[in-house]
Short mmCIF file of C-alpha atoms in Angstrom, two decimals:
data_model
loop_
_atom_site.label_atom_id
_atom_site.label_comp_id
_atom_site.label_asym_id
_atom_site.label_seq_id
_atom_site.Cartn_x
_atom_site.Cartn_y
_atom_site.Cartn_z
CA UNK A 1 10.23 11.72 -12.02
CA UNK A 2 8.90 8.86 -14.10
CA UNK A 3 5.39 10.19 -14.72
CA UNK A 4 5.53 8.92 -18.33
CA UNK A 5 4.05 5.62 -17.20
CA UNK A 6 0.80 7.32 -16.15
CA UNK A 7 0.70 9.34 -19.37
CA UNK A 8 1.34 6.22 -21.45
CA UNK A 9 -1.45 4.33 -19.73
CA UNK A 10 -3.87 7.19 -20.30
CA UNK A 11 -2.95 7.30 -24.01
CA UNK A 12 -3.54 3.55 -24.31
CA UNK A 13 -6.95 3.95 -22.72
CA UNK A 14 -7.92 6.88 -24.93
CA UNK A 15 -6.97 4.99 -28.12
CA UNK A 16 -8.79 1.80 -27.13
CA UNK A 17 -12.03 3.58 -26.20
CA UNK A 18 -12.10 6.40 -28.73
CA UNK A 19 -15.08 4.88 -30.56
CA UNK A 20 -16.96 3.69 -27.48
CA UNK A 21 -20.06 5.39 -26.15
CA UNK A 22 -19.55 7.58 -23.09
CA UNK A 23 -21.43 5.29 -20.70
CA UNK A 24 -21.54 6.50 -17.09
CA UNK A 25 -18.95 9.17 -16.44
CA UNK A 26 -18.48 10.77 -12.99
CA UNK A 27 -15.93 13.51 -12.30
CA UNK A 28 -15.39 14.76 -8.75
CA UNK A 29 -12.87 17.52 -7.91
CA UNK A 30 -11.65 17.68 -4.30
CA UNK A 31 -9.47 20.04 -2.27
CA UNK A 32 -7.93 19.26 1.11
CA UNK A 33 -6.35 21.90 3.40
CA UNK A 34 -4.52 20.78 6.54
CA UNK A 35 -2.52 22.53 9.22
CA UNK A 36 -0.55 20.55 11.79
CA UNK A 37 1.96 20.98 14.58
CA UNK A 38 4.57 18.19 14.67
CA UNK A 39 6.96 18.20 17.65
CA UNK A 40 9.54 15.81 16.08
CA UNK A 41 9.56 16.00 12.28
CA UNK A 42 12.85 14.05 11.91
CA UNK A 43 12.04 11.38 14.57
CA UNK A 44 15.19 12.08 16.59
CA UNK A 45 15.99 12.07 20.30
CA UNK A 46 16.83 15.78 19.94
CA UNK A 47 13.44 16.89 18.73
CA UNK A 48 12.85 19.57 16.10
CA UNK A 49 9.30 20.85 15.78
CA UNK A 50 7.47 22.75 13.05
CA UNK A 51 4.12 23.93 11.77
CA UNK A 52 3.31 22.31 8.41
CA UNK A 53 0.71 23.35 5.84
CA UNK A 54 -0.60 20.72 3.44
CA UNK A 55 -2.58 21.55 0.30
CA UNK A 56 -3.93 18.69 -1.82
CA UNK A 57 -6.08 19.28 -4.92
CA UNK A 58 -7.24 16.10 -6.68
CA UNK A 59 -9.57 14.80 -9.35
CA UNK A 60 -11.58 11.58 -9.10
CA UNK A 61 -12.88 10.09 -12.35
CA UNK A 62 -15.06 6.97 -12.69
CA UNK A 63 -16.04 5.86 -16.19
CA UNK A 64 -18.13 2.72 -16.77
CA UNK A 65 -19.17 1.33 -20.16
CA UNK A 66 -20.07 -2.10 -21.51
CA UNK A 67 -16.47 -2.71 -22.56
CA UNK A 68 -14.43 -1.23 -19.72
CA UNK A 69 -14.35 0.30 -16.26
CA UNK A 70 -11.87 3.09 -15.57
CA UNK A 71 -11.02 4.80 -12.31
CA UNK A 72 -8.53 7.66 -12.00
CA UNK A 73 -7.49 9.31 -8.74
CA UNK A 74 -4.94 12.00 -9.56
CA UNK A 75 -3.76 14.70 -7.18
CA UNK A 76 -0.89 16.90 -6.01
CA UNK A 77 0.62 17.25 -2.53
CA UNK A 78 2.15 20.57 -1.51
CA UNK A 79 3.92 20.74 1.87
CA UNK A 80 5.08 24.04 3.37
CA UNK A 81 7.25 24.04 6.53
CA UNK A 82 7.30 27.22 8.60
CA UNK A 83 10.84 26.82 10.01
CA UNK A 84 12.39 24.18 7.73
CA UNK A 85 11.80 25.57 4.25
CA UNK A 86 14.37 23.14 2.76
CA UNK A 87 11.77 20.41 3.31
CA UNK A 88 9.06 22.17 1.26
CA UNK A 89 7.85 19.84 -1.48
CA UNK A 90 5.42 19.57 -4.39
CA UNK A 91 4.78 16.08 -5.78
CA UNK A 92 2.01 13.79 -7.04
CA UNK A 93 -0.23 12.67 -4.19
CA UNK A 94 0.67 9.39 -2.55
CA UNK A 95 -1.98 6.95 -3.72
CA UNK A 96 -2.56 8.64 -7.09
CA UNK A 97 -3.82 5.78 -9.20
CA UNK A 98 -5.09 4.76 -12.58
CA UNK A 99 -7.13 1.55 -12.62
CA UNK A 100 -8.79 0.25 -15.79
CA UNK A 101 -10.32 -3.13 -16.68
CA UNK A 102 -11.27 -4.07 -20.25
CA UNK A 103 -13.58 -6.97 -21.08
CA UNK A 104 -11.94 -8.43 -24.18
CA UNK A 105 -13.96 -11.60 -24.74
CA UNK A 106 -17.32 -12.75 -23.33
CA UNK A 107 -16.58 -12.08 -19.65
CA UNK A 108 -13.76 -14.61 -19.82
CA UNK A 109 -10.71 -12.66 -21.04
CA UNK A 110 -9.89 -9.34 -19.37
CA UNK A 111 -7.11 -6.77 -19.48
CA UNK A 112 -6.20 -4.67 -16.47
CA UNK A 113 -3.92 -1.61 -16.77
CA UNK A 114 -2.91 0.13 -13.56
CA UNK A 115 -0.44 2.76 -12.40
CA UNK A 116 0.12 3.76 -8.77
CA UNK A 117 2.27 6.57 -7.40
CA UNK A 118 2.94 6.41 -3.65
CA UNK A 119 5.31 7.11 -0.78
CA UNK A 120 6.91 3.88 0.49
CA UNK A 121 9.37 3.02 3.31
CA UNK A 122 12.96 2.65 2.15
CA UNK A 123 13.76 0.13 4.90
CA UNK A 124 11.05 -1.46 7.05
CA UNK A 125 13.56 -1.79 9.88
CA UNK A 126 14.41 1.89 9.96
CA UNK A 127 12.51 4.78 11.54
CA UNK A 128 8.86 5.39 10.77
CA UNK A 129 5.71 6.80 12.30
CA UNK A 130 2.01 7.26 11.65
CA UNK A 131 1.60 10.61 9.91
CA UNK A 132 5.31 11.25 9.26
CA UNK A 133 6.08 12.49 5.73
CA UNK A 134 9.89 12.89 5.80
CA UNK A 135 11.83 10.05 7.42
CA UNK A 136 12.80 6.82 5.65
CA UNK A 137 10.42 7.41 2.73
CA UNK A 138 10.80 7.69 -1.03
CA UNK A 139 8.43 8.19 -3.95
CA UNK A 140 7.63 5.10 -6.01
CA UNK A 141 5.77 4.47 -9.26
CA UNK A 142 4.39 1.03 -10.13
CA UNK A 143 3.05 0.44 -13.65
CA UNK A 144 1.24 -2.82 -14.41
CA UNK A 145 -0.29 -4.59 -17.41
CA UNK A 146 -2.34 -7.63 -16.41
CA UNK A 147 -4.27 -9.85 -18.87
CA UNK A 148 -6.22 -12.60 -17.08
CA UNK A 149 -8.72 -15.40 -17.69
CA UNK A 150 -11.74 -16.27 -15.53
CA UNK A 151 -13.53 -19.61 -15.57
CA UNK A 152 -16.40 -20.99 -13.51
CA UNK A 153 -16.21 -24.78 -13.85
CA UNK A 154 -18.75 -25.03 -11.03
CA UNK A 155 -21.30 -22.54 -9.75
CA UNK A 156 -19.33 -21.96 -6.53
CA UNK A 157 -15.83 -22.45 -7.92
CA UNK A 158 -13.85 -19.86 -9.89
CA UNK A 159 -10.47 -20.38 -11.55
CA UNK A 160 -8.30 -17.41 -12.50
CA UNK A 161 -5.07 -17.32 -14.52
CA UNK A 162 -2.98 -14.13 -14.57
CA UNK A 163 0.07 -12.78 -16.32
CA UNK A 164 1.32 -9.55 -14.75
CA UNK A 165 4.04 -7.27 -16.03
CA UNK A 166 5.18 -4.69 -13.47
CA UNK A 167 7.68 -1.87 -13.80
CA UNK A 168 8.81 -0.31 -10.50
CA UNK A 169 10.68 2.99 -10.15
CA UNK A 170 12.02 4.69 -7.00
CA UNK A 171 13.04 8.31 -6.60
CA UNK A 172 15.76 7.42 -4.08
CA UNK A 173 19.15 7.14 -5.84
CA UNK A 174 19.85 3.83 -4.07
CA UNK A 175 16.49 2.39 -5.05
CA UNK A 176 16.51 -0.80 -7.12
CA UNK A 177 14.31 -0.03 -10.12
CA UNK A 178 13.07 -3.36 -11.42
CA UNK A 179 10.72 -5.30 -13.68
CA UNK A 180 8.55 -8.25 -12.72
CA UNK A 181 6.90 -10.98 -14.77
CA UNK A 182 4.31 -12.87 -12.69
CA UNK A 183 2.46 -16.05 -13.71
CA UNK A 184 -0.31 -16.84 -11.24
CA UNK A 185 -3.13 -19.37 -10.84
CA UNK A 186 -5.86 -18.87 -8.23
CA UNK A 187 -8.84 -21.00 -7.18
CA UNK A 188 -11.69 -19.36 -5.25
CA UNK A 189 -14.28 -21.60 -3.63
CA UNK A 190 -17.50 -20.55 -1.95
CA UNK A 191 -17.80 -23.22 0.74
CA UNK A 192 -21.10 -21.87 2.04
CA UNK A 193 -22.99 -18.55 2.03
CA UNK A 194 -20.81 -17.57 5.00
CA UNK A 195 -17.43 -19.09 4.09
CA UNK A 196 -15.18 -18.42 1.10
CA UNK A 197 -11.59 -19.47 0.51
CA UNK A 198 -8.92 -19.05 -2.13
CA UNK A 199 -5.67 -20.84 -2.91
CA UNK A 200 -3.03 -19.53 -5.27
CA UNK A 201 0.40 -20.36 -6.61
CA UNK A 202 2.73 -18.91 -9.20
CA UNK A 203 6.09 -18.13 -10.66
CA UNK A 204 7.88 -14.79 -10.74
CA UNK A 205 10.78 -13.41 -12.76
CA UNK A 206 12.50 -10.51 -11.01
CA UNK A 207 14.72 -8.26 -13.15
CA UNK A 208 16.57 -5.43 -11.33
CA UNK A 209 17.91 -2.65 -13.53
CA UNK A 210 21.34 -2.98 -11.93
CA UNK A 211 23.27 -5.20 -14.34
CA UNK A 212 24.96 -7.06 -11.48
CA UNK A 213 21.55 -8.24 -10.24
CA UNK A 214 20.07 -10.62 -12.74
CA UNK A 215 17.98 -13.64 -11.97
CA UNK A 216 14.61 -15.30 -11.70
CA UNK A 217 12.56 -15.98 -8.63
CA UNK A 218 9.74 -18.41 -8.25
CA UNK A 219 8.75 -22.01 -7.95
CA UNK A 220 11.95 -23.23 -9.59
CA UNK A 221 15.00 -21.08 -8.95
CA UNK A 222 16.55 -17.72 -8.25
CA UNK A 223 20.04 -17.28 -9.70
CA UNK A 224 22.35 -14.30 -9.10
CA UNK A 225 25.83 -13.87 -10.48
CA UNK A 226 27.33 -13.62 -7.00
CA UNK A 227 25.24 -16.13 -5.03
CA UNK A 228 24.04 -19.70 -5.03
CA UNK A 229 20.77 -20.76 -6.62
CA UNK A 230 17.73 -20.25 -4.41
CA UNK A 231 14.75 -22.63 -4.38
CA UNK A 232 11.44 -21.04 -3.42
CA UNK A 233 7.90 -22.39 -3.77
CA UNK A 234 5.43 -19.54 -4.10
CA UNK A 235 1.89 -19.89 -2.91
CA UNK A 236 -0.73 -18.40 -0.65
CA UNK A 237 -4.22 -18.83 0.67
CA UNK A 238 -7.01 -16.94 2.38
CA UNK A 239 -10.26 -17.84 4.07
CA UNK A 240 -13.08 -15.52 5.18
CA UNK A 241 -15.99 -16.54 7.42
CA UNK A 242 -19.12 -14.46 8.03
CA UNK A 243 -19.78 -15.26 11.70
CA UNK A 244 -23.00 -13.26 11.73
CA UNK A 245 -24.57 -10.23 10.09
CA UNK A 246 -22.06 -7.92 11.78
CA UNK A 247 -18.98 -10.08 12.52
CA UNK A 248 -16.42 -11.35 9.97
CA UNK A 249 -13.37 -13.54 10.63
CA UNK A 250 -10.49 -14.09 8.21
CA UNK A 251 -7.00 -15.58 7.95
CA UNK A 252 -4.32 -15.63 5.25
CA UNK A 253 -0.85 -17.00 4.47
CA UNK A 254 1.51 -15.70 1.80
CA UNK A 255 4.84 -17.12 0.61
CA UNK A 256 6.27 -14.86 -2.07
CA UNK A 257 9.22 -13.06 -3.60
CA UNK A 258 9.18 -9.26 -3.53
CA UNK A 259 11.66 -6.44 -4.00
CA UNK A 260 12.92 -4.16 -1.26
CA UNK A 261 13.64 -0.57 -2.21
CA UNK A 262 17.44 -0.75 -1.91
CA UNK A 263 18.52 -4.29 -0.98
CA UNK A 264 17.24 -6.38 -3.86
CA UNK A 265 14.87 -9.34 -3.76
CA UNK A 266 13.47 -10.70 -0.52
CA UNK A 267 11.60 -13.88 0.33
CA UNK A 268 8.58 -13.06 2.51
CA UNK A 269 6.48 -15.44 4.58
CA UNK A 270 3.53 -13.78 6.25
CA UNK A 271 0.64 -15.00 8.41
CA UNK A 272 -2.27 -12.66 9.11
CA UNK A 273 -5.73 -12.78 10.66
CA UNK A 274 -8.51 -10.32 11.36
CA UNK A 275 -11.82 -9.98 13.18
CA UNK A 276 -14.17 -7.28 11.99
CA UNK A 277 -17.39 -5.76 13.29
CA UNK A 278 -19.51 -3.64 10.96
CA UNK A 279 -22.85 -2.06 11.78
CA UNK A 280 -23.58 1.59 12.51
CA UNK A 281 -20.01 1.74 13.82
CA UNK A 282 -17.01 -0.29 12.64
CA UNK A 283 -14.14 -2.01 14.47
CA UNK A 284 -11.38 -4.22 13.06
CA UNK A 285 -8.61 -6.13 14.84
CA UNK A 286 -5.72 -7.30 12.66
CA UNK A 287 -2.77 -9.54 13.63
CA UNK A 288 0.32 -10.45 11.62
CA UNK A 289 3.61 -12.32 11.82
CA UNK A 290 6.21 -12.17 9.05
CA UNK A 291 9.75 -13.20 8.12
CA UNK A 292 11.79 -11.53 5.36
CA UNK A 293 14.98 -13.16 4.10
CA UNK A 294 17.07 -10.97 1.78
CA UNK A 295 18.51 -13.00 -1.07
CA UNK A 296 21.47 -10.76 -1.90
CA UNK A 297 22.63 -9.91 1.62
CA UNK A 298 23.04 -11.86 4.84
CA UNK A 299 19.96 -10.44 6.50
CA UNK A 300 16.74 -11.76 8.02
CA UNK A 301 13.93 -9.69 9.57
CA UNK A 302 11.26 -11.08 11.90
CA UNK A 303 8.28 -9.06 13.02
CA UNK A 304 4.84 -9.42 14.50
CA UNK A 305 2.22 -6.91 15.45
CA UNK A 306 -1.37 -5.82 15.59
CA UNK A 307 -3.67 -2.98 14.61
CA UNK A 308 -7.00 -2.03 16.12
CA UNK A 309 -9.00 0.62 14.30
CA UNK A 310 -12.54 1.75 13.86
CA UNK A 311 -15.11 4.47 13.39
CA UNK A 312 -17.80 5.50 15.86
CA UNK A 313 -20.80 7.47 14.61
CA UNK A 314 -21.89 9.98 17.24
CA UNK A 315 -24.67 11.55 15.15
CA UNK A 316 -25.62 11.49 11.48
CA UNK A 317 -22.96 14.16 10.82
CA UNK A 318 -20.40 13.65 13.57
CA UNK A 319 -18.06 10.79 14.33
CA UNK A 320 -14.71 9.52 15.62
CA UNK A 321 -12.04 7.65 13.65
CA UNK A 322 -9.32 5.94 15.70
CA UNK A 323 -6.29 3.69 15.32
CA UNK A 324 -3.96 1.78 17.65
CA UNK A 325 -0.91 -0.10 16.37
CA UNK A 326 2.02 -2.10 17.73
CA UNK A 327 4.99 -3.74 16.00
CA UNK A 328 7.77 -5.91 17.46
CA UNK A 329 10.68 -6.00 14.99
CA UNK A 330 13.97 -7.92 15.08
CA UNK A 331 16.82 -7.72 12.59
CA UNK A 332 19.38 -10.39 13.46
CA UNK A 333 22.05 -9.10 15.90
CA UNK A 334 21.61 -5.54 14.70
CA UNK A 335 18.35 -3.67 15.27
CA UNK A 336 15.37 -4.47 17.48
CA UNK A 337 12.50 -2.19 18.38
CA UNK A 338 9.00 -1.97 19.81
CA UNK A 339 6.96 0.65 17.98
CA UNK A 340 3.65 2.09 19.18
CA UNK A 341 1.21 4.31 17.34
CA UNK A 342 -2.15 5.87 18.07
CA UNK A 343 -4.47 8.28 16.31
CA UNK A 344 -7.86 9.82 17.03
CA UNK A 345 -9.81 12.12 14.74
CA UNK A 346 -13.11 13.89 15.34
CA UNK A 347 -15.04 14.92 12.21
CA UNK A 348 -18.13 16.87 11.23
CA UNK A 349 -19.77 16.38 7.84
CA UNK A 350 -20.43 19.57 5.89
CA UNK A 351 -22.66 20.05 2.88
CA UNK A 352 -19.61 20.12 0.60
CA UNK A 353 -17.09 18.08 2.56
CA UNK A 354 -15.73 17.36 6.02
CA UNK A 355 -14.06 19.36 8.82
CA UNK A 356 -11.89 17.35 11.20
CA UNK A 357 -9.30 17.70 13.93
CA UNK A 358 -7.21 15.16 15.75
CA UNK A 359 -4.10 13.93 17.51
CA UNK A 360 -1.43 11.34 16.60
CA UNK A 361 1.10 9.73 18.96
CA UNK A 362 4.17 7.68 18.01
CA UNK A 363 6.83 6.03 20.15
CA UNK A 364 9.80 3.79 19.34
CA UNK A 365 11.84 1.84 21.92
CA UNK A 366 14.97 0.46 20.24
CA UNK A 367 18.12 -1.38 21.32
CA UNK A 368 19.98 1.47 19.54
CA UNK A 369 19.71 4.51 21.78
CA UNK A 370 19.86 7.02 18.94
CA UNK A 371 16.75 5.40 17.40
CA UNK A 372 14.48 5.97 20.41
CA UNK A 373 11.96 8.74 19.85
CA UNK A 374 8.56 10.16 20.76
CA UNK A 375 6.35 12.07 18.36
CA UNK A 376 3.16 14.10 18.86
CA UNK A 377 1.08 15.60 16.06
CA UNK A 378 -1.96 17.88 16.39
CA UNK A 379 -3.90 18.76 13.23
CA UNK A 380 -6.99 20.39 11.76
CA UNK A 381 -8.19 19.62 8.25
CA UNK A 382 -10.85 20.80 5.80
CA UNK A 383 -11.68 18.48 2.87
CA UNK A 384 -13.99 19.92 0.20
CA UNK A 385 -15.82 17.87 -2.43
CA UNK A 386 -18.06 19.21 -5.15
#
């Protein structure tokens, strides 16, 4: 595993701040224990069930000084299967992350160093389910160095200019490890106390490690040895409107080049919108529509869907967390599916953590009969925090 990126980033941080005062340092150890029954661990029509034990120790560190802010969330995931011991695994926790921002010059020039380790889908069109840890997933590490400039030409207008270097690694043998060089300009305008908007554009160089995949993607061209040049403007925008004290409305559009895990670069166009309610309880409705065109293969994916999630406080110490999701996916003349997901969790706050139990449901209706499946998960979890 390519954990050297995290270690390297930590060494850089330690060297840069070795002579800086401690500032505010907070260290929080956590331990999560979870037991679940999953009636279809491989998401197949012929279901195989198992009891799974999850143990997750982690360490949260926040360090704030006049020159930098650093956040580190580092943990381990251990999974033990009662009847399928070949699937037992020990790995860094998905979402383990280093995030550090250095103020280099008068609140104008900044340097961000980040490293994220996570589980990601290998193919968005393949099987997947809320709460599933085995199917169509691989470990990924994304290391980033990001110097950027901030200007405020007007009191309500901010201009930002970024250069981002990203190095992406996948555990899956077919994964396309790659490097990115991003050049981005973003304008953020506060239109009123209730409305803010941003508009961005940029240029990206995409460099897969596979020698047969060389090229650049962005506002000018994408050139591969075995394909024609590809023109792609890259831009995006977002607007948020505070309807009232408790309601927020937002919409966004993104036109960008990204990398799939195992099929090279893809051109993504995505529309999204949300409506949120936040008071004693929280509810959020999100909608999206996207199109992915793969630049190295003759493939186009279209999808749309929605999520509805929230949290209901029953008392000061008890509450419900819930999620509903739906996705309609179409891969040209090959794979189509309707995928449904739902989750409900009841929790009780303890003096040193949280005790919770819940239920997750997943269903996939596909045009390929062997990709239809149902999945039910029942779990209980204890999360301890010092």
